[in-house]
CSV table of C-alpha atoms and ligand atoms in Angstrom, one decimal:
chain,number,residue,atom,x,y,z
A,189,MET,CA,135.2,116.9,114.2
A,190,GLY,CA,135.9,114.6,117.2
A,191,ASN,CA,133.2,111.8,117.9
A,192,SER,CA,132.3,113.5,121.2
A,193,GLU,CA,130.9,116.4,119.1
A,194,ARG,CA,128.6,113.9,117.3
A,195,LYS,CA,125.0,114.6,117.9
A,196,GLY,CA,122.6,111.8,117.4
A,197,PHE,CA,119.1,111.1,117.4
A,198,ALA,CA,117.5,112.0,120.8
A,199,SER,CA,115.0,108.8,121.2
A,200,SER,CA,114.2,105.6,119.7
A,201,PHE,CA,111.2,107.1,118.2
A,202,GLY,CA,113.0,109.8,116.8
A,203,ALA,CA,115.5,107.4,115.0
A,204,ILE,CA,112.7,105.5,113.8
A,205,ALA,CA,110.8,108.5,112.5
A,206,ALA,CA,114.0,109.8,110.8
A,207,ALA,CA,115.0,106.6,109.1
A,208,ALA,CA,111.3,105.9,108.0
A,209,GLY,CA,111.3,109.5,106.9
A,210,SER,CA,114.2,108.7,104.6
A,211,ALA,CA,112.5,105.3,103.4
A,212,ILE,CA,109.2,106.7,102.9
A,213,GLY,CA,109.3,109.2,100.0
A,214,LEU,CA,109.0,109.4,96.3
A,215,GLY,CA,110.1,105.9,96.0
A,216,ASN,CA,106.9,104.6,97.6
A,217,ILE,CA,104.3,107.0,96.1
A,218,TRP,CA,105.8,107.9,92.8
A,219,ARG,CA,108.4,105.1,91.9
A,220,PHE,CA,106.6,101.9,93.4
A,221,PRO,CA,103.4,102.2,91.5
A,222,TYR,CA,104.9,102.7,88.0
A,223,THR,CA,107.6,99.9,88.6
A,224,VAL,CA,104.6,97.5,89.7
A,225,GLY,CA,102.8,98.8,86.5
A,226,ALA,CA,105.6,98.1,84.2
A,227,ASN,CA,106.3,94.6,85.6
A,228,GLY,CA,102.8,93.4,85.4
A,229,GLY,CA,101.2,94.0,88.9
A,230,GLY,CA,100.5,91.4,91.6
A,231,ALA,CA,103.2,88.7,91.0
A,232,PHE,CA,105.6,91.5,91.1
A,233,LEU,CA,104.3,92.8,94.5
A,234,CYS,CA,104.7,89.2,95.8
A,235,ILE,CA,108.4,89.3,94.8
A,236,TYR,CA,108.9,92.7,96.2
A,237,ILE,CA,107.5,91.9,99.8
A,238,LEU,CA,109.4,88.8,99.9
A,239,PHE,CA,112.8,90.8,99.1
A,240,VAL,CA,111.8,93.4,101.7
A,241,PHE,CA,111.4,91.2,104.7
A,242,LEU,CA,113.8,88.2,103.9
A,243,LEU,CA,116.8,90.3,102.6
A,244,GLY,CA,115.8,94.0,103.3
A,245,VAL,CA,115.4,93.7,107.2
A,246,PRO,CA,118.5,91.8,107.9
A,247,LEU,CA,120.6,94.0,105.6
A,248,MET,CA,119.1,97.1,107.2
A,249,MET,CA,120.0,95.8,110.6
A,250,GLY,CA,123.7,95.1,109.3
A,251,GLU,CA,123.7,98.6,107.6
A,252,LEU,CA,122.7,100.5,110.7
A,253,MET,CA,125.1,98.3,112.7
A,254,VAL,CA,128.1,99.4,110.5
A,255,GLY,CA,127.4,103.1,111.3
A,256,ARG,CA,126.6,102.6,114.9
A,257,LYS,CA,129.6,100.7,115.6
A,258,ALA,CA,131.9,103.0,113.7
A,259,GLN,CA,130.3,106.3,114.8
A,260,LYS,CA,131.4,107.6,111.4
A,261,ASP,CA,130.2,108.9,108.1
A,262,VAL,CA,130.0,106.4,105.2
A,263,LEU,CA,133.8,106.4,104.1
A,264,GLY,CA,135.1,106.7,107.7
A,265,ALA,CA,133.0,103.8,108.8
A,266,TYR,CA,135.0,101.3,106.4
A,267,LYS,CA,138.1,103.1,107.4
A,268,VAL,CA,137.5,102.5,111.0
A,269,LEU,CA,136.0,98.9,110.6
A,270,SER,CA,138.6,97.7,108.2
A,271,PRO,CA,142.1,99.6,108.9
A,272,THR,CA,144.0,96.9,107.2
A,273,HIS,CA,141.8,95.9,104.2
A,274,LYS,CA,141.6,99.2,102.3
A,275,GLY,CA,139.6,97.6,99.6
A,276,TRP,CA,136.5,98.1,101.7
A,277,LEU,CA,136.9,101.8,101.2
A,278,SER,CA,135.6,101.3,97.8
A,279,LEU,CA,132.3,100.5,99.2
A,280,GLY,CA,132.2,103.8,100.9
A,281,TRP,CA,133.1,105.6,97.7
A,282,LEU,CA,130.4,103.6,95.8
A,283,SER,CA,127.9,104.7,98.5
A,284,LEU,CA,128.9,108.4,97.9
A,285,ILE,CA,128.7,108.2,94.1
A,286,THR,CA,125.1,106.4,94.4
A,287,ALA,CA,123.9,109.1,96.9
A,288,PHE,CA,125.1,111.9,94.5
A,289,LEU,CA,123.4,110.2,91.4
A,290,ILE,CA,120.0,109.5,93.3
A,291,TYR,CA,119.8,112.8,94.8
A,292,SER,CA,120.3,114.6,91.5
A,293,PHE,CA,117.4,112.6,89.7
A,294,TYR,CA,115.2,112.6,92.7
A,295,SER,CA,115.3,116.3,93.2
A,296,VAL,CA,114.0,116.6,89.7
A,297,VAL,CA,110.9,114.7,90.7
A,298,ALA,CA,110.6,116.4,94.1
A,299,GLY,CA,110.6,119.7,92.1
A,300,TRP,CA,107.7,118.3,89.9
A,301,THR,CA,105.9,117.8,93.1
A,302,VAL,CA,106.3,121.2,94.5
A,303,ASN,CA,105.2,122.4,91.1
A,304,TYR,CA,102.0,120.4,91.3
A,305,VAL,CA,101.2,122.2,94.5
A,306,VAL,CA,101.1,125.2,92.7
A,307,LEU,CA,99.3,124.0,89.8
A,308,SER,CA,96.7,122.3,91.8
A,309,ALA,CA,96.1,125.4,94.0
A,310,SER,CA,95.6,127.4,91.1
A,311,GLY,CA,93.0,125.0,89.8
A,312,ARG,CA,94.9,124.0,86.6
A,313,PHE,CA,93.6,120.6,86.6
A,314,MET,CA,89.8,121.4,87.4
A,315,GLY,CA,87.4,120.0,84.9
A,316,GLU,CA,90.2,118.8,82.5
A,317,THR,CA,90.1,115.4,80.8
A,318,PRO,CA,92.7,112.8,81.5
A,319,ALA,CA,94.2,113.5,77.8
A,320,ALA,CA,94.4,117.4,78.8
A,321,ILE,CA,96.0,116.5,82.2
A,322,SER,CA,98.6,114.3,80.6
A,323,GLN,CA,99.3,117.1,78.2
A,324,ILE,CA,100.0,119.5,81.3
A,325,PHE,CA,102.5,117.3,82.5
A,326,ALA,CA,104.2,116.8,79.3
A,327,GLU,CA,104.5,120.5,78.7
A,328,PHE,CA,105.8,121.2,82.2
A,329,THR,CA,108.3,118.6,82.2
A,330,SER,CA,109.7,119.5,78.7
A,331,HIS,CA,109.9,123.1,79.7
A,332,PRO,CA,113.4,124.6,79.2
A,333,TRP,CA,113.6,126.2,82.7
A,334,ILE,CA,110.6,125.6,84.9
A,335,PRO,CA,111.6,122.1,86.1
A,336,VAL,CA,115.1,123.5,86.7
A,337,LEU,CA,113.7,126.1,89.0
A,338,TYR,CA,111.7,124.0,91.0
A,339,MET,CA,114.6,121.5,91.5
A,340,GLY,CA,116.7,124.3,92.5
A,341,ILE,CA,114.1,125.4,95.1
A,342,PHE,CA,114.0,121.9,96.4
A,343,VAL,CA,117.8,121.5,96.6
A,344,ALA,CA,118.0,124.9,98.4
A,345,LEU,CA,115.3,124.0,100.9
A,346,THR,CA,117.2,120.8,101.7
A,347,ALA,CA,120.4,122.5,102.1
A,348,ILE,CA,119.0,125.0,104.7
A,349,ILE,CA,117.4,122.2,106.8
A,350,VAL,CA,120.8,120.2,106.7
A,351,THR,CA,123.0,123.3,107.4
A,352,LYS,CA,120.8,124.0,110.6
A,353,GLY,CA,121.3,120.6,111.9
A,354,VAL,CA,119.6,117.7,110.3
A,355,GLN,CA,118.5,115.7,113.4
A,356,LYS,CA,116.2,118.2,114.9
A,357,GLY,CA,114.7,119.0,111.5
A,358,ILE,CA,114.2,115.2,110.7
A,359,GLU,CA,113.1,114.1,114.0
A,360,LYS,CA,110.4,116.8,114.5
A,361,SER,CA,109.0,116.9,110.9
A,362,CYS,CA,108.8,113.1,110.7
A,363,LYS,CA,106.9,112.7,113.8
A,364,VAL,CA,104.2,115.0,112.7
A,365,LEU,CA,104.3,114.7,108.9
A,366,MET,CA,104.3,110.9,108.4
A,367,PRO,CA,101.0,110.3,110.1
A,368,VAL,CA,99.4,113.0,108.3
A,369,LEU,CA,100.5,111.6,105.0
A,370,PHE,CA,99.2,108.1,106.2
A,371,ILE,CA,95.8,109.6,106.9
A,372,LEU,CA,95.5,111.4,103.6
A,373,MET,CA,96.7,108.3,101.6
A,374,PHE,CA,94.1,106.4,103.4
A,375,VAL,CA,91.4,108.7,102.2
A,376,LEU,CA,92.8,108.6,98.9
A,377,CYS,CA,92.5,104.7,98.8
A,378,ILE,CA,89.1,104.8,99.8
A,379,ARG,CA,88.1,107.3,96.9
A,380,SER,CA,89.9,105.5,94.4
A,381,VAL,CA,88.4,101.9,95.2
A,382,THR,CA,84.9,103.3,95.1
A,383,LEU,CA,85.5,104.7,91.6
A,384,PRO,CA,83.3,102.8,88.9
A,385,GLY,CA,85.6,100.2,87.2
A,386,ALA,CA,87.9,100.2,90.1
A,387,SER,CA,88.0,96.4,90.7
A,388,LYS,CA,90.2,96.0,87.6
A,389,GLY,CA,92.9,97.8,89.3
A,390,ILE,CA,92.7,96.0,92.5
A,391,ASP,CA,93.0,93.0,90.5
A,392,PHE,CA,95.8,94.1,88.7
A,393,LEU,CA,97.5,94.8,91.9
A,394,PHE,CA,96.6,91.8,94.2
A,395,ASN,CA,96.0,88.9,91.6
A,396,PRO,CA,99.4,87.3,90.9
A,397,ASP,CA,100.1,86.4,87.4
A,398,PHE,CA,103.5,84.7,87.6
A,399,SER,CA,103.8,84.2,84.0
A,400,LYS,CA,104.6,87.9,83.7
A,401,ILE,CA,107.9,87.4,85.9
A,402,ASN,CA,111.3,87.2,84.2
A,403,GLY,CA,114.7,87.9,85.4
A,404,GLY,CA,114.3,91.7,84.5
A,405,ALA,CA,111.2,92.0,86.8
A,406,ILE,CA,113.0,90.2,89.7
A,407,LEU,CA,115.9,92.6,89.5
A,408,SER,CA,113.5,95.6,89.4
A,409,ALA,CA,111.6,94.2,92.5
A,410,LEU,CA,115.0,93.9,94.3
A,411,GLY,CA,116.2,97.4,93.1
A,412,GLN,CA,112.9,98.8,94.1
A,413,ALA,CA,112.9,97.2,97.5
A,414,LEU,CA,116.5,98.5,98.1
A,415,PHE,CA,115.7,102.0,96.8
A,416,SER,CA,112.6,102.2,98.9
A,417,LEU,CA,114.3,101.1,102.1
A,418,SER,CA,117.1,103.5,101.3
A,419,LEU,CA,119.4,100.3,101.4
A,420,GLY,CA,123.0,99.5,100.0
A,421,MET,CA,124.1,103.0,99.5
A,422,GLY,CA,125.4,104.4,102.9
A,423,CYS,CA,122.4,106.2,104.0
A,424,LEU,CA,121.6,103.9,106.9
A,425,VAL,CA,125.3,103.7,107.7
A,426,THR,CA,125.2,107.7,108.2
A,427,TYR,CA,121.9,107.2,110.2
A,428,GLY,CA,123.1,104.2,112.1
A,429,SER,CA,125.9,106.4,113.5
A,430,TYR,CA,123.3,108.7,115.0
A,431,ILE,CA,121.2,105.8,116.7
A,432,ARG,CA,121.6,105.5,120.4
A,433,LYS,CA,123.6,102.4,121.7
A,434,GLN,CA,120.5,101.2,123.7
A,435,ASP,CA,118.2,101.1,120.8
A,436,ASN,CA,117.1,97.7,119.4
A,437,LEU,CA,118.1,97.3,115.8
A,438,LEU,CA,115.8,94.5,114.9
A,439,LYS,CA,112.8,96.3,116.2
A,440,THR,CA,114.0,99.7,114.5
A,441,SER,CA,114.4,97.8,111.2
A,442,VAL,CA,111.2,95.8,111.3
A,443,VAL,CA,109.2,99.0,112.1
A,444,ILE,CA,110.7,101.0,109.2
A,445,ALA,CA,110.4,98.3,106.7
A,446,SER,CA,106.6,97.7,107.6
A,447,ALA,CA,105.7,101.5,107.5
A,448,ASP,CA,107.4,101.6,104.2
A,449,THR,CA,105.9,98.7,102.6
A,450,LEU,CA,102.3,99.6,104.0
A,451,ILE,CA,102.6,103.1,102.3
A,452,ALA,CA,104.0,101.6,99.1
A,453,VAL,CA,100.9,99.2,99.0
A,454,MET,CA,98.5,102.0,99.9
A,455,SER,CA,99.8,104.1,97.1
A,456,GLY,CA,99.2,101.2,94.6
A,457,VAL,CA,95.6,100.9,95.9
A,458,ALA,CA,95.2,104.7,95.5
A,459,ILE,CA,96.6,104.5,92.0
A,460,PHE,CA,95.6,101.3,90.2
A,461,PRO,CA,91.9,101.4,90.4
A,462,ALA,CA,92.1,104.9,89.2
A,463,VAL,CA,94.2,104.2,86.3
A,464,PHE,CA,91.8,101.6,85.1
A,465,ALA,CA,88.8,103.7,85.8
A,466,PHE,CA,90.2,106.4,83.7
A,467,GLY,CA,91.4,104.2,80.9
A,468,LEU,CA,94.9,105.1,81.5
A,469,SER,CA,97.9,102.7,81.1
A,470,PRO,CA,99.3,101.3,84.3
A,471,ALA,CA,102.8,101.1,82.4
A,472,SER,CA,102.9,104.6,81.6
A,473,GLY,CA,106.2,105.0,83.6
A,474,PRO,CA,107.6,107.8,85.7
A,475,SER,CA,104.6,110.1,84.9
A,476,LEU,CA,102.1,107.8,86.3
A,477,VAL,CA,101.4,109.7,89.5
A,478,TYR,CA,101.4,113.0,87.9
A,479,GLU,CA,99.0,112.2,85.1
A,480,VAL,CA,96.7,110.0,87.0
A,481,LEU,CA,96.1,111.5,90.5
A,482,PRO,CA,94.7,114.8,89.2
A,483,ASN,CA,91.9,112.9,87.7
A,484,VAL,CA,91.1,111.2,91.0
A,485,PHE,CA,91.1,114.6,92.7
A,486,ASN,CA,88.7,115.9,89.9
A,487,ALA,CA,86.4,113.1,90.8
A,488,MET,CA,86.3,114.0,94.7
A,489,ALA,CA,84.4,116.4,96.6
A,490,PHE,CA,86.8,119.2,97.7
A,491,GLY,CA,89.3,117.6,95.2
A,492,THR,CA,91.4,120.9,95.0
A,493,VAL,CA,92.0,120.9,98.8
A,494,PHE,CA,92.8,117.3,98.8
A,495,ALA,CA,95.2,117.7,95.7
A,496,VAL,CA,97.1,120.5,97.4
A,497,PHE,CA,97.5,118.8,100.6
A,498,PHE,CA,98.6,115.5,98.9
A,499,PHE,CA,101.1,117.1,96.7
A,500,LEU,CA,102.4,119.2,99.6
A,501,LEU,CA,102.8,116.2,101.9
A,502,LEU,CA,104.4,114.2,99.0
A,503,SER,CA,107.0,117.1,98.7
A,504,ILE,CA,107.7,116.9,102.4
A,505,ALA,CA,107.8,113.1,102.3
A,506,ALA,CA,110.3,113.6,99.6
A,507,LEU,CA,112.1,116.4,101.6
A,508,THR,CA,113.0,113.9,104.5
A,509,SER,CA,114.4,111.7,102.0
A,510,THR,CA,116.6,114.3,100.4
A,511,ILE,CA,117.7,115.5,103.7
A,512,SER,CA,119.0,112.0,104.4
A,513,LEU,CA,120.7,111.7,101.0
A,514,LEU,CA,122.5,115.2,101.5
A,515,GLU,CA,123.3,114.2,105.0
A,516,ILE,CA,125.3,111.2,103.6
A,517,LEU,CA,127.4,113.6,101.5
A,518,VAL,CA,127.7,116.2,104.3
A,519,ALA,CA,128.6,113.9,107.0
A,520,TRP,CA,131.4,112.8,104.7
A,521,GLY,CA,132.5,116.4,103.8
A,522,VAL,CA,132.7,117.3,107.6
A,523,GLU,CA,134.2,114.2,108.9
A,524,GLU,CA,136.7,113.3,105.9
A,525,LEU,CA,137.3,116.4,104.4
A,526,HIS,CA,137.3,118.5,107.5
A,527,GLN,CA,134.8,121.1,106.2
A,528,SER,CA,132.5,123.3,108.0
A,529,ARG,CA,129.0,121.9,107.8
A,530,THR,CA,127.7,125.0,106.0
A,531,LYS,CA,130.6,124.9,103.4
A,532,ALA,CA,130.1,121.0,102.9
A,533,THR,CA,126.3,121.6,102.4
A,534,ILE,CA,127.0,124.5,100.0
A,535,LEU,CA,129.5,122.4,97.9
A,536,CYS,CA,127.4,119.3,97.7
A,537,SER,CA,124.3,121.1,96.9
A,538,THR,CA,125.7,123.2,94.2
A,539,GLY,CA,127.2,120.0,92.5
A,540,ILE,CA,123.7,118.3,92.9
A,541,PHE,CA,122.0,121.4,91.3
A,542,LEU,CA,124.1,121.3,88.2
A,543,LEU,CA,123.6,117.4,87.7
A,544,GLY,CA,120.0,117.6,88.7
A,545,ALA,CA,119.6,120.4,85.9
A,546,VAL,CA,120.9,118.0,83.4
A,547,CYS,CA,118.4,115.4,84.6
A,548,ALA,CA,115.7,117.7,84.7
A,549,LEU,CA,116.3,118.9,81.1
A,550,SER,CA,116.7,115.5,80.0
A,551,PHE,CA,112.8,115.4,79.4
A,552,GLY,CA,113.0,118.7,77.4
A,553,PRO,CA,115.8,120.3,75.5
A,554,LEU,CA,118.3,117.3,76.3
A,555,SER,CA,115.9,114.5,75.4
A,556,HIS,CA,117.8,113.8,72.4
A,557,ILE,CA,120.8,112.6,74.5
A,558,THR,CA,120.6,109.0,75.2
A,559,ILE,CA,123.2,106.3,76.5
A,560,CYS,CA,122.2,102.7,75.8
A,561,GLY,CA,118.9,104.0,74.8
A,562,LEU,CA,118.1,105.7,78.0
A,563,THR,CA,117.8,109.5,78.7
A,564,ILE,CA,120.2,110.8,81.5
A,565,PHE,CA,117.3,110.9,83.9
A,566,ASP,CA,116.5,107.2,83.2
A,567,LEU,CA,120.0,106.3,83.2
A,568,PHE,CA,120.6,107.7,86.7
A,569,ASP,CA,117.5,105.9,87.9
A,570,LYS,CA,118.4,102.7,86.4
A,571,LEU,CA,122.1,102.5,87.3
A,572,THR,CA,121.4,103.3,90.8
A,573,ALA,CA,118.5,101.2,91.7
A,574,THR,CA,119.1,98.3,89.3
A,575,TYR,CA,122.9,98.1,89.6
A,576,PHE,CA,124.7,100.3,92.2
A,577,MET,CA,122.4,99.7,95.0
A,578,PRO,CA,122.1,95.8,94.7
A,579,ILE,CA,126.1,95.7,94.2
A,580,GLY,CA,126.3,98.1,97.2
A,581,ALA,CA,124.0,95.6,99.2
A,582,LEU,CA,125.9,92.6,98.1
A,583,ALA,CA,129.2,94.2,99.1
A,584,LEU,CA,127.6,95.2,102.5
A,585,ALA,CA,126.4,91.5,103.1
A,586,VAL,CA,129.9,90.2,102.5
A,587,PHE,CA,131.2,92.9,104.8
A,588,ILE,CA,129.0,92.3,107.8
A,589,GLY,CA,128.8,88.5,107.2
A,590,TRP,CA,132.5,87.6,106.5
A,591,HIS,CA,134.6,90.6,107.4
A,592,LEU,CA,133.2,91.5,110.7
A,593,THR,CA,133.5,88.8,113.2
A,594,LYS,CA,130.7,87.0,115.1
A,595,GLU,CA,131.5,88.6,118.3
A,596,GLU,CA,131.4,92.1,116.7
A,597,THR,CA,128.0,91.7,115.0
A,598,PHE,CA,126.4,89.8,118.1
A,599,ASP,CA,127.7,92.5,120.5
A,600,GLU,CA,126.2,95.2,118.3
A,601,LEU,CA,122.8,93.6,117.6
A,602,SER,CA,122.5,92.3,121.2
A,603,ASN,CA,123.6,95.7,122.5
A,604,SER,CA,126.6,94.3,124.3
A,605,GLY,CA,124.5,91.4,125.7
A,606,SER,CA,121.6,93.1,127.1
A,607,LEU,CA,119.2,91.8,124.5
A,608,LYS,CA,118.4,88.3,124.1
A,609,CYS,CA,118.8,87.9,120.3
A,610,SER,CA,117.5,84.6,119.7
A,611,TYR,CA,117.3,85.4,116.0
A,612,TYR,CA,120.9,86.0,115.8
A,613,LYS,CA,121.8,82.5,114.0
A,614,ALA,CA,119.3,82.9,111.5
A,615,TRP,CA,120.2,86.7,110.8
A,616,ARG,CA,123.8,85.5,110.3
A,617,PHE,CA,122.9,82.7,108.0
A,618,ILE,CA,120.9,85.1,105.9
A,619,VAL,CA,123.7,87.9,105.7
A,620,ARG,CA,126.5,85.1,105.0
A,621,TYR,CA,124.9,83.0,102.4
A,622,ILE,CA,121.2,83.7,101.4
A,623,ALA,CA,121.6,87.6,100.8
A,624,PRO,CA,124.9,87.4,98.9
A,625,ILE,CA,123.7,84.4,96.9
A,626,ALA,CA,120.6,85.9,95.9
A,627,LEU,CA,121.9,89.4,95.2
A,628,PHE,CA,124.6,87.8,92.9
A,629,VAL,CA,122.3,85.6,91.0
A,630,VAL,CA,119.6,88.2,90.4
A,631,LEU,CA,122.3,90.8,89.6
A,632,VAL,CA,124.0,88.5,86.9
A,633,ALA,CA,120.7,87.1,85.6
A,634,GLY,CA,119.2,90.4,85.3
A,635,SER,CA,122.0,92.1,83.7
A,636,LEU,CA,122.5,89.4,81.1
A,637,GLY,CA,118.6,89.4,80.5
A,638,ILE,CA,118.1,85.9,81.3
A,639,GLU,CA,114.6,84.8,82.0
A,640,PHE,CA,113.9,82.5,84.7
B,1385,LIG,N1,113.9,105.6,100.1
B,1385,LIG,C1,113.8,106.7,99.4
B,1385,LIG,C2,112.4,106.7,98.8
B,1385,LIG,O1,111.6,105.7,98.7
B,1385,LIG,C3,114.7,107.0,98.7
B,1385,LIG,C4,116.0,107.2,99.0
B,1385,LIG,C5,116.9,106.2,98.6
B,1385,LIG,C6,116.4,108.0,100.1
B,1385,LIG,C7,118.3,106.2,99.2
B,1385,LIG,C8,117.7,108.0,100.6
B,1385,LIG,C9,118.5,107.0,100.0
B,1385,LIG,O2,111.9,107.7,98.4
């Protein structure tokens, strides 16, 4: 496919909506609260926000820049920008592998969400105790085929949209669905903070206790920031290649990171007060949202209606993220392997379905298979967010800070000199020194389990 045939986003708002659609997803509403819960609350939140704005935004600008400059898929981008140093291609490969692994476990959780739309609509949670609600979750996720079915439905839905041309699908849906998700989240927050006993949850989220922070928690905060911003694994290279040359990369990145963080914090506000009010544990792991929120809906007027809408919107937020994950792979299949878009989509989705099925079953029939003490699902989650994405981000920082020249990066950030770019020196300093050092230290310390 020649570059002239590349179809990009139609407007800057479309680009922001699409990239925010990728960023805002299960990572914010499902993963963020349980990661905060497992790492002690407020102090973790402070470190998380620091990572998002100090490292996340400059790296996001850099990642979008790589794609926009190369006008290529994630592997092709490194081929174009580094024709002589082939070693950089391994960063492209790492990105593709990471996308594949993330998509396979992500689609399992997305499938749970679709199932929760159905369960909520049929009134399955109505009048149930917190213990019974937890039991429903455990029974469903360990079922030998239902989670696979829902995961498959999700993968198929994503594939249909991607074959049809992802830009239109993403741009359109994000513009409408993200504001609606925001409003519903706001309503949930209000309900949750007005529950009796809610203040404990607010304290947990906003009162930092830095004694709870160790190397592992810092590594998790970094992994969560990268995961939530869809950073360090080629997604933003791919989307960057669709962004118009006249769009401002700083503005685009700041808006995406702010929207993403706001939704994450709001889901913490919606969830923790309810966790404490219902006597549940904030550290209950990946099941947190699915076990806690039905209790909140039970305590609300028109709870069933809210529950259906919430899980439906959560499914859609997940969908705009899976579209971006699949697009990384499909863009590679189309541009590097010269497959038709439809064929690339079908092949990638079939692979994802097979791997996703293994992840889905790791809560039930395959739960006995553990590697380093982790089930397959947990392993994929940990491997990608805790290791592959930080490694990808570190390599990316070195690539944009040291491999690309000052002229090349300035030209891209300033849109060939038409923007003032007074922040340029600070940006370059961060990507050359602060980001690589911080990423390296955190990665090594976290992997060795060093507490600091
Ligand atoms: N950022 C998405 C979320 O928070 C997950 C994701 C990661 C999507 C990487 C695309 C690429 O849900």
